[in-house]
Short mmCIF file of C-alpha atoms in Angstrom, two decimals:
data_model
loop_
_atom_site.label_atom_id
_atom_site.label_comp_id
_atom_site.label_asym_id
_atom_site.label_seq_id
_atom_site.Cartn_x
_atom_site.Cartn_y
_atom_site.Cartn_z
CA UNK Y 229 -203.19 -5.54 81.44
CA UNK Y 230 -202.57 -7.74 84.70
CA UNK Y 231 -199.25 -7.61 86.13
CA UNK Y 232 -197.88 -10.43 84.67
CA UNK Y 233 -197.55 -8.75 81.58
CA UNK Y 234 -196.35 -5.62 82.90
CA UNK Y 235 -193.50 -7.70 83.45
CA UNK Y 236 -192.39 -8.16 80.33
CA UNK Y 237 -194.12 -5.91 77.97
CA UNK Y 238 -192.88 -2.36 80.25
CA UNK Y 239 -189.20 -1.11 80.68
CA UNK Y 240 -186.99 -3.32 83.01
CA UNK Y 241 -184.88 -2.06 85.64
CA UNK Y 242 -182.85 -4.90 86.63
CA UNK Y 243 -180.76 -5.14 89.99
CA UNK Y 244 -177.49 -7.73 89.05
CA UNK Y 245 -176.30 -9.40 92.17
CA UNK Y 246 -172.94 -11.60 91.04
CA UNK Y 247 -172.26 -12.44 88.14
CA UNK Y 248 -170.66 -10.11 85.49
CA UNK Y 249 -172.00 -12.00 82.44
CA UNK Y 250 -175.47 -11.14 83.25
CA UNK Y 251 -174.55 -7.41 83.32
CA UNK Y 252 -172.88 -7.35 80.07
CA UNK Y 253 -175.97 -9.11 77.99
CA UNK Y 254 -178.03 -6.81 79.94
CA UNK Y 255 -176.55 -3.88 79.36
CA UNK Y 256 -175.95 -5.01 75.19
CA UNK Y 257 -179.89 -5.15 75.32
CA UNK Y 258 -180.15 -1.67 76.76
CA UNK Y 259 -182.14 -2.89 79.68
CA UNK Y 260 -181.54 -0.26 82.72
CA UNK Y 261 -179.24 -2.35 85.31
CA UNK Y 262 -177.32 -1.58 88.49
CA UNK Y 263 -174.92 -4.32 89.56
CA UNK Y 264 -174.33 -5.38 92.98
CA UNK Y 265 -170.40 -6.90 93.46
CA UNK Y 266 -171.65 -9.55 95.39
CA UNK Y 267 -170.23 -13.29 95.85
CA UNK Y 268 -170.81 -16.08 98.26
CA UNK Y 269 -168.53 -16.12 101.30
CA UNK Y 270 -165.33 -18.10 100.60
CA UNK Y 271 -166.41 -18.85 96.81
CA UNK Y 272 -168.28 -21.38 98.31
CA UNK Y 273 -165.96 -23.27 99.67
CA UNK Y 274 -167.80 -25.84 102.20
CA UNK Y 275 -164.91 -26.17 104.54
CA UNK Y 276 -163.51 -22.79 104.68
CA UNK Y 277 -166.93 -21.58 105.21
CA UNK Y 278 -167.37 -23.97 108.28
CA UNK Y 279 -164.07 -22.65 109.52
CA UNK Y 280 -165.11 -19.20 109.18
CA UNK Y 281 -168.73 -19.68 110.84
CA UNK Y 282 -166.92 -21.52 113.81
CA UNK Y 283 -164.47 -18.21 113.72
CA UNK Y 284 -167.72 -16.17 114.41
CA UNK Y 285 -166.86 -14.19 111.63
CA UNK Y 286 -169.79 -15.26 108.98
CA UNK Q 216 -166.21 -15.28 128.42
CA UNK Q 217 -164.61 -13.97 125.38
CA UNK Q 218 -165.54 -15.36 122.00
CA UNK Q 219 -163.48 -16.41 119.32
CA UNK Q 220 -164.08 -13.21 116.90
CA UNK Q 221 -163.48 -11.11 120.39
CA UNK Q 222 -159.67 -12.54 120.45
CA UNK Q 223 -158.86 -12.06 116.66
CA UNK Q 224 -159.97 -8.88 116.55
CA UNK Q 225 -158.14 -7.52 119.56
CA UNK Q 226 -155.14 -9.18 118.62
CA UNK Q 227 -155.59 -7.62 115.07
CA UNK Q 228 -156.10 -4.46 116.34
CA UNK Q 229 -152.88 -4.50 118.23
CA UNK Q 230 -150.89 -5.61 115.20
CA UNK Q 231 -152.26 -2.72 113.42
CA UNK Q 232 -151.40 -0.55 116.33
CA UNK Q 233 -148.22 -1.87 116.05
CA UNK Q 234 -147.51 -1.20 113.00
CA UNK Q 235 -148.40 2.39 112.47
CA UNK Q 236 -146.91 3.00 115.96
CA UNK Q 237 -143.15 1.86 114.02
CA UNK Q 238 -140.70 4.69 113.71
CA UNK Q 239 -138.06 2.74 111.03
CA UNK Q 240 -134.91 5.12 110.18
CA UNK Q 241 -132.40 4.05 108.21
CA UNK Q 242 -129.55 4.13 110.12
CA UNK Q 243 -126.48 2.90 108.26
CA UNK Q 244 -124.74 0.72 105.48
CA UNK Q 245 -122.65 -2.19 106.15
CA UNK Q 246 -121.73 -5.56 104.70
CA UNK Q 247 -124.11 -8.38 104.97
CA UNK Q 248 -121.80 -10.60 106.94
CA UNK Q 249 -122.10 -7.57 109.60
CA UNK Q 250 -125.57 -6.65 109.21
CA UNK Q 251 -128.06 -9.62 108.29
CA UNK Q 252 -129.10 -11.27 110.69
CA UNK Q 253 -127.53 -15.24 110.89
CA UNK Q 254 -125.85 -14.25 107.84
CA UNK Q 255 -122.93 -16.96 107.09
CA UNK Q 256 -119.91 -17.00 105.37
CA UNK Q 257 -120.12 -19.16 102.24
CA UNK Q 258 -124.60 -18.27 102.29
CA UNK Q 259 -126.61 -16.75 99.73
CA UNK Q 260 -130.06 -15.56 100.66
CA UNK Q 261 -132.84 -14.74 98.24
CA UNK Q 262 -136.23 -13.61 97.40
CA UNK Q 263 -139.71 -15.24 98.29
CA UNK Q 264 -140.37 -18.01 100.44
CA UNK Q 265 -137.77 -21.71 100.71
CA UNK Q 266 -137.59 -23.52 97.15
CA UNK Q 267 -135.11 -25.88 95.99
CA UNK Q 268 -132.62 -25.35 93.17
CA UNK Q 269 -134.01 -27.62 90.97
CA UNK Q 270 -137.75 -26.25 91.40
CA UNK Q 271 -135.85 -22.45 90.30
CA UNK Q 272 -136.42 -20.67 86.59
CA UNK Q 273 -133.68 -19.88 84.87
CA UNK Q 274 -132.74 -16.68 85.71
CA UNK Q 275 -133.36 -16.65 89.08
CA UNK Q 276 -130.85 -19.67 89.29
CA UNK Q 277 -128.52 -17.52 87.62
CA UNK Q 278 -128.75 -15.36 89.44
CA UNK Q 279 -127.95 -17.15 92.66
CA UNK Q 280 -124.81 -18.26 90.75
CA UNK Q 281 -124.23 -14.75 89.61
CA UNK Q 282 -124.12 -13.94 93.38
CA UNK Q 283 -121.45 -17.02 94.15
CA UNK Q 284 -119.07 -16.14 91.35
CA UNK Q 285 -119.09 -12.37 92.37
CA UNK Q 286 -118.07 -13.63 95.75
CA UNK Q 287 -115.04 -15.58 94.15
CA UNK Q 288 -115.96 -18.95 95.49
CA UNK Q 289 -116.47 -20.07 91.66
CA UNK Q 290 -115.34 -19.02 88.35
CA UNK Q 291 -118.04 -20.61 86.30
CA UNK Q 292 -122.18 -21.08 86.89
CA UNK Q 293 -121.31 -24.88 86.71
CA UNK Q 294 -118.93 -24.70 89.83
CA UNK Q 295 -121.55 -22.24 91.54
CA UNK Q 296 -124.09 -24.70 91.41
CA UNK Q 297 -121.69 -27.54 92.16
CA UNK Q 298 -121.13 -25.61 95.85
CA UNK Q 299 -125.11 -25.71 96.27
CA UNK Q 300 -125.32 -29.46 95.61
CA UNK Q 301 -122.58 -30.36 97.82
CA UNK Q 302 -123.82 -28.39 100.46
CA UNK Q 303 -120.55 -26.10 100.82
CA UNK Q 304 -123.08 -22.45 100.05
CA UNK Q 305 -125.97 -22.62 101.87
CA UNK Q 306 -129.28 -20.83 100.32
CA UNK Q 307 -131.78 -19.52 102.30
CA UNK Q 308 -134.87 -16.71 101.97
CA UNK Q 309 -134.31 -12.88 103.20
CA UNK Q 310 -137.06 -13.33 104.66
CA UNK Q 311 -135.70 -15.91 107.19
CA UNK Q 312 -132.90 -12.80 108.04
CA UNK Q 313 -135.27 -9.84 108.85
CA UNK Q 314 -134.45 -8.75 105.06
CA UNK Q 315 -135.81 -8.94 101.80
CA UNK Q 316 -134.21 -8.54 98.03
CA UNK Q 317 -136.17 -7.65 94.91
CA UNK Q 318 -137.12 -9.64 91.91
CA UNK Q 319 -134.35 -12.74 92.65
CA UNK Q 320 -133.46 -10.20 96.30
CA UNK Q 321 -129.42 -12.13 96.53
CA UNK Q 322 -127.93 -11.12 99.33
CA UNK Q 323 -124.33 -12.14 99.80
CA UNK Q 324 -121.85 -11.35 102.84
CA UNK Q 325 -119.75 -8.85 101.17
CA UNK Q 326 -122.74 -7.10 99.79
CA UNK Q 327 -123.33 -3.60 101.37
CA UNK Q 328 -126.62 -3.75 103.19
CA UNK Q 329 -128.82 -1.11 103.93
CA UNK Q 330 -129.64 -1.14 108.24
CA UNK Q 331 -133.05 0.02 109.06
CA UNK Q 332 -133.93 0.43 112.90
CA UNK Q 333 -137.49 0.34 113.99
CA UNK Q 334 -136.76 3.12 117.34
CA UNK Q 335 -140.08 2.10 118.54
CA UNK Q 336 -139.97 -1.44 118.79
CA UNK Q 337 -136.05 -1.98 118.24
CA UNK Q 338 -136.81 -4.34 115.43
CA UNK Q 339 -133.83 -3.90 113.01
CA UNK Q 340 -134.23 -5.29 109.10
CA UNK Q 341 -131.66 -5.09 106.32
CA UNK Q 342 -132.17 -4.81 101.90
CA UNK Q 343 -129.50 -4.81 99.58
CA UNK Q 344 -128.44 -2.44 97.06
CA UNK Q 345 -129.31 -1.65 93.67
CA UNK Q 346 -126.58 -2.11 91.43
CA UNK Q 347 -128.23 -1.41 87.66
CA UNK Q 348 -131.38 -0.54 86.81
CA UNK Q 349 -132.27 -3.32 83.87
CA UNK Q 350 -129.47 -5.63 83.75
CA UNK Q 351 -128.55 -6.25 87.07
CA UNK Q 352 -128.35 -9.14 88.99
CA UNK Q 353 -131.69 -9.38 90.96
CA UNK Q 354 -132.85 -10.21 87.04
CA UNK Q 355 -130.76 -12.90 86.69
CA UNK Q 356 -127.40 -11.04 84.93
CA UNK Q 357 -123.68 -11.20 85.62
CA UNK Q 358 -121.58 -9.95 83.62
CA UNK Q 359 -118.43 -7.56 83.72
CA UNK Q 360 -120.79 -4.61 83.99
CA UNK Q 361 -122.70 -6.38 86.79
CA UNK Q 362 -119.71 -7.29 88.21
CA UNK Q 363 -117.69 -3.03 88.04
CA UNK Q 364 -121.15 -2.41 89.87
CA UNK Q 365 -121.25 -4.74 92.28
CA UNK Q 366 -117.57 -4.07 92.73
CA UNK Q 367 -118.23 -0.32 93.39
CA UNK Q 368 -121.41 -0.92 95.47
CA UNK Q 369 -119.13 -2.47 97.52
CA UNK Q 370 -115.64 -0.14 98.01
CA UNK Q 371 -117.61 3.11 97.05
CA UNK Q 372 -121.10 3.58 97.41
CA UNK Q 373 -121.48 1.34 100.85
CA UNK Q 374 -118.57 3.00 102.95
CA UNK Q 375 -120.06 6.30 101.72
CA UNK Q 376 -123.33 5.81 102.55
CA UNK Q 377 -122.49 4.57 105.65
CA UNK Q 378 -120.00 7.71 106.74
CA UNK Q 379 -122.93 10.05 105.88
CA UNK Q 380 -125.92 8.08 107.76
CA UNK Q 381 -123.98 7.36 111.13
CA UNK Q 382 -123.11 11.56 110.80
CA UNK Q 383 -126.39 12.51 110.15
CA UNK Q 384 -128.22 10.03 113.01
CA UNK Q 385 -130.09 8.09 110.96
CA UNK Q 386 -133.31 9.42 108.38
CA UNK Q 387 -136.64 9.06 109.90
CA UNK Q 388 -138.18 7.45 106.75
CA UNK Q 389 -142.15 7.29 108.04
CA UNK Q 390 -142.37 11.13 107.77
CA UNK Q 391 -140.90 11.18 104.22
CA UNK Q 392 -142.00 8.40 102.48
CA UNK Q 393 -145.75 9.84 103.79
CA UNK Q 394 -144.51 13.14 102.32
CA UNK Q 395 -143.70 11.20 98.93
CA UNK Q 396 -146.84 9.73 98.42
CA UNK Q 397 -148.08 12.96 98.44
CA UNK Q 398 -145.57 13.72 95.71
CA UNK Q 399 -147.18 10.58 93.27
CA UNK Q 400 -145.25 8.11 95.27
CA UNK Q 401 -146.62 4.39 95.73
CA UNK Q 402 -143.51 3.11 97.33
CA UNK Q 403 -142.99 -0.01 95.40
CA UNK Q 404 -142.82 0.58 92.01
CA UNK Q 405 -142.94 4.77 92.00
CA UNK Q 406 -140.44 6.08 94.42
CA UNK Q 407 -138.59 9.25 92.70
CA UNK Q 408 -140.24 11.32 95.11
CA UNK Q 409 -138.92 9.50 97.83
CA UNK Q 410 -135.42 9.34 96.02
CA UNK Q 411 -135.49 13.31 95.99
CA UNK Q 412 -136.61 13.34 99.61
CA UNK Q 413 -133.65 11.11 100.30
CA UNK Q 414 -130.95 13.17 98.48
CA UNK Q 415 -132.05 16.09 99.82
CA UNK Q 416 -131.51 14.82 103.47
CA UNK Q 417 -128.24 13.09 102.70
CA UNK Q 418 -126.39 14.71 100.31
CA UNK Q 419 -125.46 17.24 102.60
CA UNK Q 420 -124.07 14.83 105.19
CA UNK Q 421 -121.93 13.45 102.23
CA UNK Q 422 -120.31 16.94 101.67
CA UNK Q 423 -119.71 16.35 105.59
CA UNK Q 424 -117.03 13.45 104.81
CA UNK Q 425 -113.70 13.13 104.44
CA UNK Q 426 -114.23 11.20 100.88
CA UNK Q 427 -112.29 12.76 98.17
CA UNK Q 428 -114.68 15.60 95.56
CA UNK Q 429 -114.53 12.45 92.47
CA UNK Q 430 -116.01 9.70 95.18
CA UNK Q 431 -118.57 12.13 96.37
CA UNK Q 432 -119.72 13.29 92.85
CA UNK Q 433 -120.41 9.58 91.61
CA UNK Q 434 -122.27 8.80 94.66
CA UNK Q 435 -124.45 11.76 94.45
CA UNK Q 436 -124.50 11.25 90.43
CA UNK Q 437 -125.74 7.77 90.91
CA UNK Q 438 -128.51 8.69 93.84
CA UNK Q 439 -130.11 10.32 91.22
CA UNK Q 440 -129.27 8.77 88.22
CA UNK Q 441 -130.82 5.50 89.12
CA UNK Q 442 -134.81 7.03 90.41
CA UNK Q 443 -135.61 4.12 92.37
CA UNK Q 444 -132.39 3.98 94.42
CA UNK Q 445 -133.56 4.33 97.82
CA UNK Q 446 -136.66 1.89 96.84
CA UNK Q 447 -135.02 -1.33 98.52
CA UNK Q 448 -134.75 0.64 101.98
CA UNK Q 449 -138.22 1.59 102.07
CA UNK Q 450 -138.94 -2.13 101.74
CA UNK Q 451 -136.53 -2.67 104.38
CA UNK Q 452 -138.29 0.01 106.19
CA UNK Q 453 -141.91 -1.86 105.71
CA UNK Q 454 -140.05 -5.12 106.58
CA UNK Q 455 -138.95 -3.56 109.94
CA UNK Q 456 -142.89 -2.20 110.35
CA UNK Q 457 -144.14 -6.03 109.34
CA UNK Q 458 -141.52 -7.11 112.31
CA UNK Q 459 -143.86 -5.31 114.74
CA UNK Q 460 -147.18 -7.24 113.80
CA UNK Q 461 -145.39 -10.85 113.80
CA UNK Q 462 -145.38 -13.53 116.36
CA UNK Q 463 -149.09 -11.98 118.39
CA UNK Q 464 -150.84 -14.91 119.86
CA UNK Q 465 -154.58 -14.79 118.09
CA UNK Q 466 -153.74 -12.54 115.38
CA UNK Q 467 -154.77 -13.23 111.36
CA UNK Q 468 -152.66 -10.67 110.00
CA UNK Q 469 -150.41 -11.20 106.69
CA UNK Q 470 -146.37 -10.70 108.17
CA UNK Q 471 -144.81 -11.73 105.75
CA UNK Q 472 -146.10 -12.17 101.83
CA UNK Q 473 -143.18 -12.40 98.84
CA UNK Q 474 -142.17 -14.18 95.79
CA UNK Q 475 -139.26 -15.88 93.69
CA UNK Q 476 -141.08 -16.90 90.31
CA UNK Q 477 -142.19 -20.36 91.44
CA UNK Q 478 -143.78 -19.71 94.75
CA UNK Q 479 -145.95 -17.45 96.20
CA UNK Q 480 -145.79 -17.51 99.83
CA UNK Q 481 -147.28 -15.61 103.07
CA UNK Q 482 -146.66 -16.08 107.03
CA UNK Q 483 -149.51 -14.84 109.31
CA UNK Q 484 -148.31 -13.35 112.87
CA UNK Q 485 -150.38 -16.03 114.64
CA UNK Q 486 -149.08 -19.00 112.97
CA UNK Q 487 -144.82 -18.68 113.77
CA UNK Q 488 -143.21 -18.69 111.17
CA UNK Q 489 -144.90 -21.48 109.20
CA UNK Q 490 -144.86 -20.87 105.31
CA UNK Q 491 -147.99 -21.38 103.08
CA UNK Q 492 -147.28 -21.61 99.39
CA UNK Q 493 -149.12 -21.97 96.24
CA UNK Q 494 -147.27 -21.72 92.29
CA UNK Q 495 -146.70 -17.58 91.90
CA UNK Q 496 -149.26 -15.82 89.50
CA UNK Q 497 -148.53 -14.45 85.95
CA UNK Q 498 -148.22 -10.65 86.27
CA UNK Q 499 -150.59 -8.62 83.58
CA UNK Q 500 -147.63 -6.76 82.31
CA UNK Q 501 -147.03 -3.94 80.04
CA UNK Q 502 -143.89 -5.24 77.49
CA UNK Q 503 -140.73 -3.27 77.09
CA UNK Q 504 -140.38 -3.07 72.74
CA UNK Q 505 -139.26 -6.21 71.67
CA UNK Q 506 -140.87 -8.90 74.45
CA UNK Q 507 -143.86 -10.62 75.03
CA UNK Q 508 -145.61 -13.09 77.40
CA UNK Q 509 -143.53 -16.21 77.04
CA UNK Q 510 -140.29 -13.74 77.75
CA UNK Q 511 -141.73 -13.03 81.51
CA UNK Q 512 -141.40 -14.75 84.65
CA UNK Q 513 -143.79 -15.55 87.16
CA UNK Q 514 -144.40 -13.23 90.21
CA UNK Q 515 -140.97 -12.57 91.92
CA UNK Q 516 -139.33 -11.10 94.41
CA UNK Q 517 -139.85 -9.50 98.44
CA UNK Q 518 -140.85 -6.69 97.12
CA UNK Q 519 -144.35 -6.63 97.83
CA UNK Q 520 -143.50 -6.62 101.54
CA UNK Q 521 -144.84 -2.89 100.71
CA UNK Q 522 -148.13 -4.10 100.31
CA UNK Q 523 -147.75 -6.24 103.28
CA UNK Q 524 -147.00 -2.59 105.40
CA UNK Q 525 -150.39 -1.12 103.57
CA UNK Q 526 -148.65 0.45 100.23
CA UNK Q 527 -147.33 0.34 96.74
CA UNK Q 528 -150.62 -1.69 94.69
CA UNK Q 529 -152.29 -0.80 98.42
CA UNK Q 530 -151.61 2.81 97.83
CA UNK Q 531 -152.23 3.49 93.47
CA UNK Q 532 -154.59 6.21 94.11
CA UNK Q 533 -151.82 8.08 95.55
CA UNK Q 534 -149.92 7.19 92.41
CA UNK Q 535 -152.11 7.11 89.38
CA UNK Q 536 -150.02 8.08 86.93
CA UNK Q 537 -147.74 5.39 87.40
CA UNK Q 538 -150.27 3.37 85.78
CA UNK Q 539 -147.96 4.12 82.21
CA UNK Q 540 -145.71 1.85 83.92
CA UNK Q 541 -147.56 -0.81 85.01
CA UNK Q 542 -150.77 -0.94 82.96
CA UNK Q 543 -154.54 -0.39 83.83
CA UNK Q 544 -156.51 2.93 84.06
CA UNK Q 545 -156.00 5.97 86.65
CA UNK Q 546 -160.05 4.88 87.71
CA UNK Q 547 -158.23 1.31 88.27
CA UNK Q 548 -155.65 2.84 90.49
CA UNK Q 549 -158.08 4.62 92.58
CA UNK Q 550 -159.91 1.42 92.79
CA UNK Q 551 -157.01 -1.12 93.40
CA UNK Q 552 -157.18 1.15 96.91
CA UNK Q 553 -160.84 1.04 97.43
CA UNK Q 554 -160.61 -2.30 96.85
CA UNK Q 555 -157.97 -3.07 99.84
CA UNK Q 556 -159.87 -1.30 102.16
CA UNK Q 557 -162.15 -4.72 102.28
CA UNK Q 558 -159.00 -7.25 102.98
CA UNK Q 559 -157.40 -4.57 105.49
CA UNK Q 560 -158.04 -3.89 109.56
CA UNK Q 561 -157.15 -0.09 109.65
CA UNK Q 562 -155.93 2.90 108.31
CA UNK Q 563 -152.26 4.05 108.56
CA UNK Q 564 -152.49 7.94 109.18
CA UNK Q 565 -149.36 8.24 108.53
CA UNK Q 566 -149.03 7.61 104.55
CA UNK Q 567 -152.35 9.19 103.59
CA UNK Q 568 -153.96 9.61 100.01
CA UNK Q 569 -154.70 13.32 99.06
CA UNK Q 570 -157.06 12.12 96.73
CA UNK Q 571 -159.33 9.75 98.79
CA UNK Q 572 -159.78 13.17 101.49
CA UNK Q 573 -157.00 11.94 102.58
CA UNK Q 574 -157.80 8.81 104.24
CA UNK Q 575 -155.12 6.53 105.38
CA UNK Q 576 -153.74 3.71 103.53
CA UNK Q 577 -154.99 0.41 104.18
CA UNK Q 578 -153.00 -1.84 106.39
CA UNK Q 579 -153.12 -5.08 107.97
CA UNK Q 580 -154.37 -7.76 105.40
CA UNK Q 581 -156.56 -10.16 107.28
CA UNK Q 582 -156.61 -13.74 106.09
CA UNK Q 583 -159.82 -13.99 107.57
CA UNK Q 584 -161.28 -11.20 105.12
CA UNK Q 585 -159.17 -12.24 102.15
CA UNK Q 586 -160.85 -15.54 102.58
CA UNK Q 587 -164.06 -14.25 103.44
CA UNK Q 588 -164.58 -12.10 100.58
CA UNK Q 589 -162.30 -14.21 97.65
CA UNK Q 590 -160.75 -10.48 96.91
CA UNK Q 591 -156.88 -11.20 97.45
CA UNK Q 592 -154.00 -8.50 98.01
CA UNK Q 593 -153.64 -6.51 94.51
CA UNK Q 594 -149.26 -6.32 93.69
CA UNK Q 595 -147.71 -3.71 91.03
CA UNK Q 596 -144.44 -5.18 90.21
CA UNK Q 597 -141.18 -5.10 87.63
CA UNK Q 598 -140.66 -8.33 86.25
CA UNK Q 599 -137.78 -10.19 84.26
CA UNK Q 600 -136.79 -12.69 81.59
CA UNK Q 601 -137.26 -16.27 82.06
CA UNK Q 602 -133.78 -16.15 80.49
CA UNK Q 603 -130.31 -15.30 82.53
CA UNK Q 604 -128.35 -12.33 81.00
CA UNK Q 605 -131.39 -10.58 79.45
CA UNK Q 606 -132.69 -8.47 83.01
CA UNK Q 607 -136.25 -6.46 82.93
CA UNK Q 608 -138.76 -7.27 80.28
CA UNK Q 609 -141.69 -5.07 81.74
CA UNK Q 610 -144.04 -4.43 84.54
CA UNK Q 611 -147.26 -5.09 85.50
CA UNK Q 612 -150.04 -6.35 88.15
CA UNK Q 613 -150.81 -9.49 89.68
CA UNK Q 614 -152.84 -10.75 92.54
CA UNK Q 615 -151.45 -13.09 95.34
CA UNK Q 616 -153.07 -16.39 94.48
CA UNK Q 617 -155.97 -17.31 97.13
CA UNK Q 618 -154.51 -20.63 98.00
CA UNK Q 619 -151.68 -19.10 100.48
CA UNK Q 620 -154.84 -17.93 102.25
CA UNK Q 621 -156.83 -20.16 102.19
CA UNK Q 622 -154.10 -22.66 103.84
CA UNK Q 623 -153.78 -20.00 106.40
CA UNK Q 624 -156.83 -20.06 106.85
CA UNK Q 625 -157.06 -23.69 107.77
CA UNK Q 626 -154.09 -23.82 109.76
CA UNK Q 627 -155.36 -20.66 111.84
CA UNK Q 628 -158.64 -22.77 112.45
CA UNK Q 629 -157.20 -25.28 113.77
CA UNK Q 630 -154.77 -23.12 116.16
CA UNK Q 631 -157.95 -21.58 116.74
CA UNK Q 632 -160.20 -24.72 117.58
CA UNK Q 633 -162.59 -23.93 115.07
#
């Protein structure tokens, strides 16, 4: 079997970095999953984000 | 030369410093018109940041009239608000008067104020004083019972209080509201520990006065009757600590952060004394029997000035049981803490958590990392009905909205050059 198929035909152990939904479905489908509580700086918000790069503090 | 980040976080670090280096005691009880600072005559100050009367819910309206018609300058909610129009009662925030008020927080001259004095920093703030527990004013009631209370607040309670503080020297309230979070205290919306800490200290000093046996024995009876009595002077004590961290050139620390069911607003010690509002949050709220969501206001009130100074929502896992009141999980207590530890820029050793090792609460909410990581400051808080005359429909928690920081934010960028 080449690795590709390992892939998907072996247990998963998933890493979830974000967003919740993902966890949940994972989790429903008994896949193995530690989440990470991660989101982009600022939500994303282009301007504060500039502010807080010229801040030093990104 | 020093960078940008290099400033901030110095002048952070001394606001902090600041802070935790406060030494508040309350020291006495007088009338507004004495105590508040710029108080006026014919003014009525009030919770959360400036709002007009026409932008006010219900019962916080009513309440402002409540506040005019206990003063005598109008018989009927109709005249009260006639003296607003025509400019002959001014309103104006606590906040702008180094005091603060919960839910609608009136303060009006002849109300007995308790004086807090900051003997570090000389930084003196004032809070009024509870008059009922459910229906009371700060929720938008008047009526006769509001009005006895109010009455005896006044005559009874305030000169009392005020023999018994100025003989005992003032109580060093760090120390013992440290000691009641140790007890299950939060310090906003769980203070019987402190209450008992309070009696215990003061009673005593009552015995010392010349007030007849009957006057004492209703004071003491209502000290501990009502278990959150000496909760509006610990938020005058963490207004006094907030005092310490405001007005320091550089700094991105929260000063000032409050409510009054429309607004939401914060002031950041680098940025004066300039507001930044956004429309308050709902609050999550457990129901008293009988109401439900469209009963509730909006976010209210100054006090979550105890989240500004690092605890009530800051400080759950020292209080986990308190989430019957309020709602929520004892592992969500523990982690509405955790969770501050990210916004925050130290840790006040003085109120420490037994059950986090005892690590100090976190203090010093940076716009910067509010900003920076979307998570904003986590409030437990009582809240009211939409409706005068009805008084406390629940409690709950709420976040401040991200707007007020993100405003900040912008405006501190700019001081900033960025």
């Amino acid at each position: 079997m080449d690795k590709e198929m390992e892939l998907i035909t072996k247990p998963m152990k998933v890493i979830n970095i974000g967003i919740d939904s993902f966890l949940e479905s994972l989790k429903i489908q008994g896949v193995e999953v530690v989440h990470v509580d991660w989101r982009p700086p600022a939500e994303g918000d282009s301007k504060l984000i500039e502010i807080l790069d010229k801040l030093e503090f990104l | 030369m020093t960078s940008k980040k290099e400033l901030i976080e110095a002048a952070n670090r001394q606001a902090v410093e600041k802070m935790i280096a406060s030494r508040p005691f309350v020291v006495d009880v007088k009338p507004a018109i004495e105590a508040v600072a710029g108080m006026k005559e014919r003014m009525v100050c009030h919770a959360g940041p400036p709002l007009e009367l026409d932008e006010m819910v219900p019962s916080f309206k009513h309440a402002i009239f409540g506040g005019i018609m206990w003063e005598l300058w109008a018989k009927t909610p109709e005249e009260a608000e006639r003296l607003i129009r025509d400019g002959k009662v001014a309103i104006e925030p606590n906040h702008h008067h180094n005091g603060i008020g919960t839910m609608a927080g009136i303060t009006t001259p002849s109300m007995p104020v308790f004086i807090i004095e900051d003997r570090t920093h000389g930084f003196r703030s004032t809070a009024n004083i509870r008059e009922e527990t459910v229906k009371a004013l700060r929720y938008g009631c008047y009526d006769e019972n509001v009005k006895r209370k109010l009455d005896w607040n006044r005559d009874v309670l305030g000169p009392v209080l005020s023999a018994a503080l100025r003989e005992c020297g003032g109580i060093d309230m760090v120390p013992l509201m440290g000691k009641a979070m140790h007890m299950g205290d939060d310090g906003h919306n769980e203070n019987r520990a402190a209450n008992l800490l309070f009696c215990m200290q003061l009673i005593p000093h009552i015995l010392k006065t010349d007030f007849s046996k009957d006057v004492m024995r209703e004071v003491a009876t209502w000290m501990n009757t009502d278990t959150r009595f000496v909760s509006t002077a610990e938020m005058a004590v963490c207004k006094a600590i907030t005092l310490a961290a405001h007005n320091i050139e550089n700094c991105s620390i929260v000063t000032t952060m409050c409510r009054n069911g429309t607004y939401t607003g914060i002031r950041v010690s680098g940025l004066e004394d300039q507001w930044f509002k956004a429309p308050a949050p709902e609050v999550n709220l457990l129901f008293f029997p009988g109401y439900g969501p469209k009963d509730a206001t909006k976010d209210c009130g100054d006090s979550c000035v105890t989240e500004v100074a690092g605890i009530g929502a800051f400080a759950m896992a020292a209080a986990p049981g308190m989430v019957q009141f309020v709602g929520g999980t004892v592992a969500d207590a523990i982690n509405y803490t955790k969770e501050m530890y990210e916004i925050t820029t130290a840790k006040n050793t003085n109120w420490t958590i037994p059950y986090l090792d005892l690590q100090g609460c976190p203090i010093g909410i940076d716009i910067i990392k509010v900003v920076k990581t979307g998570l904003t400051p986590h409030i437990n808080t009582s809240i009211g009905h939409v409706q005068p005359n009805v008084g406390q429909v629940g409690a709950g928690m709420t976040r401040a909205p991200l707007k007020c920081f993100a405003d900040a934010l912008e405006a501190f960028g700019k001081l900033m050059g960025a």
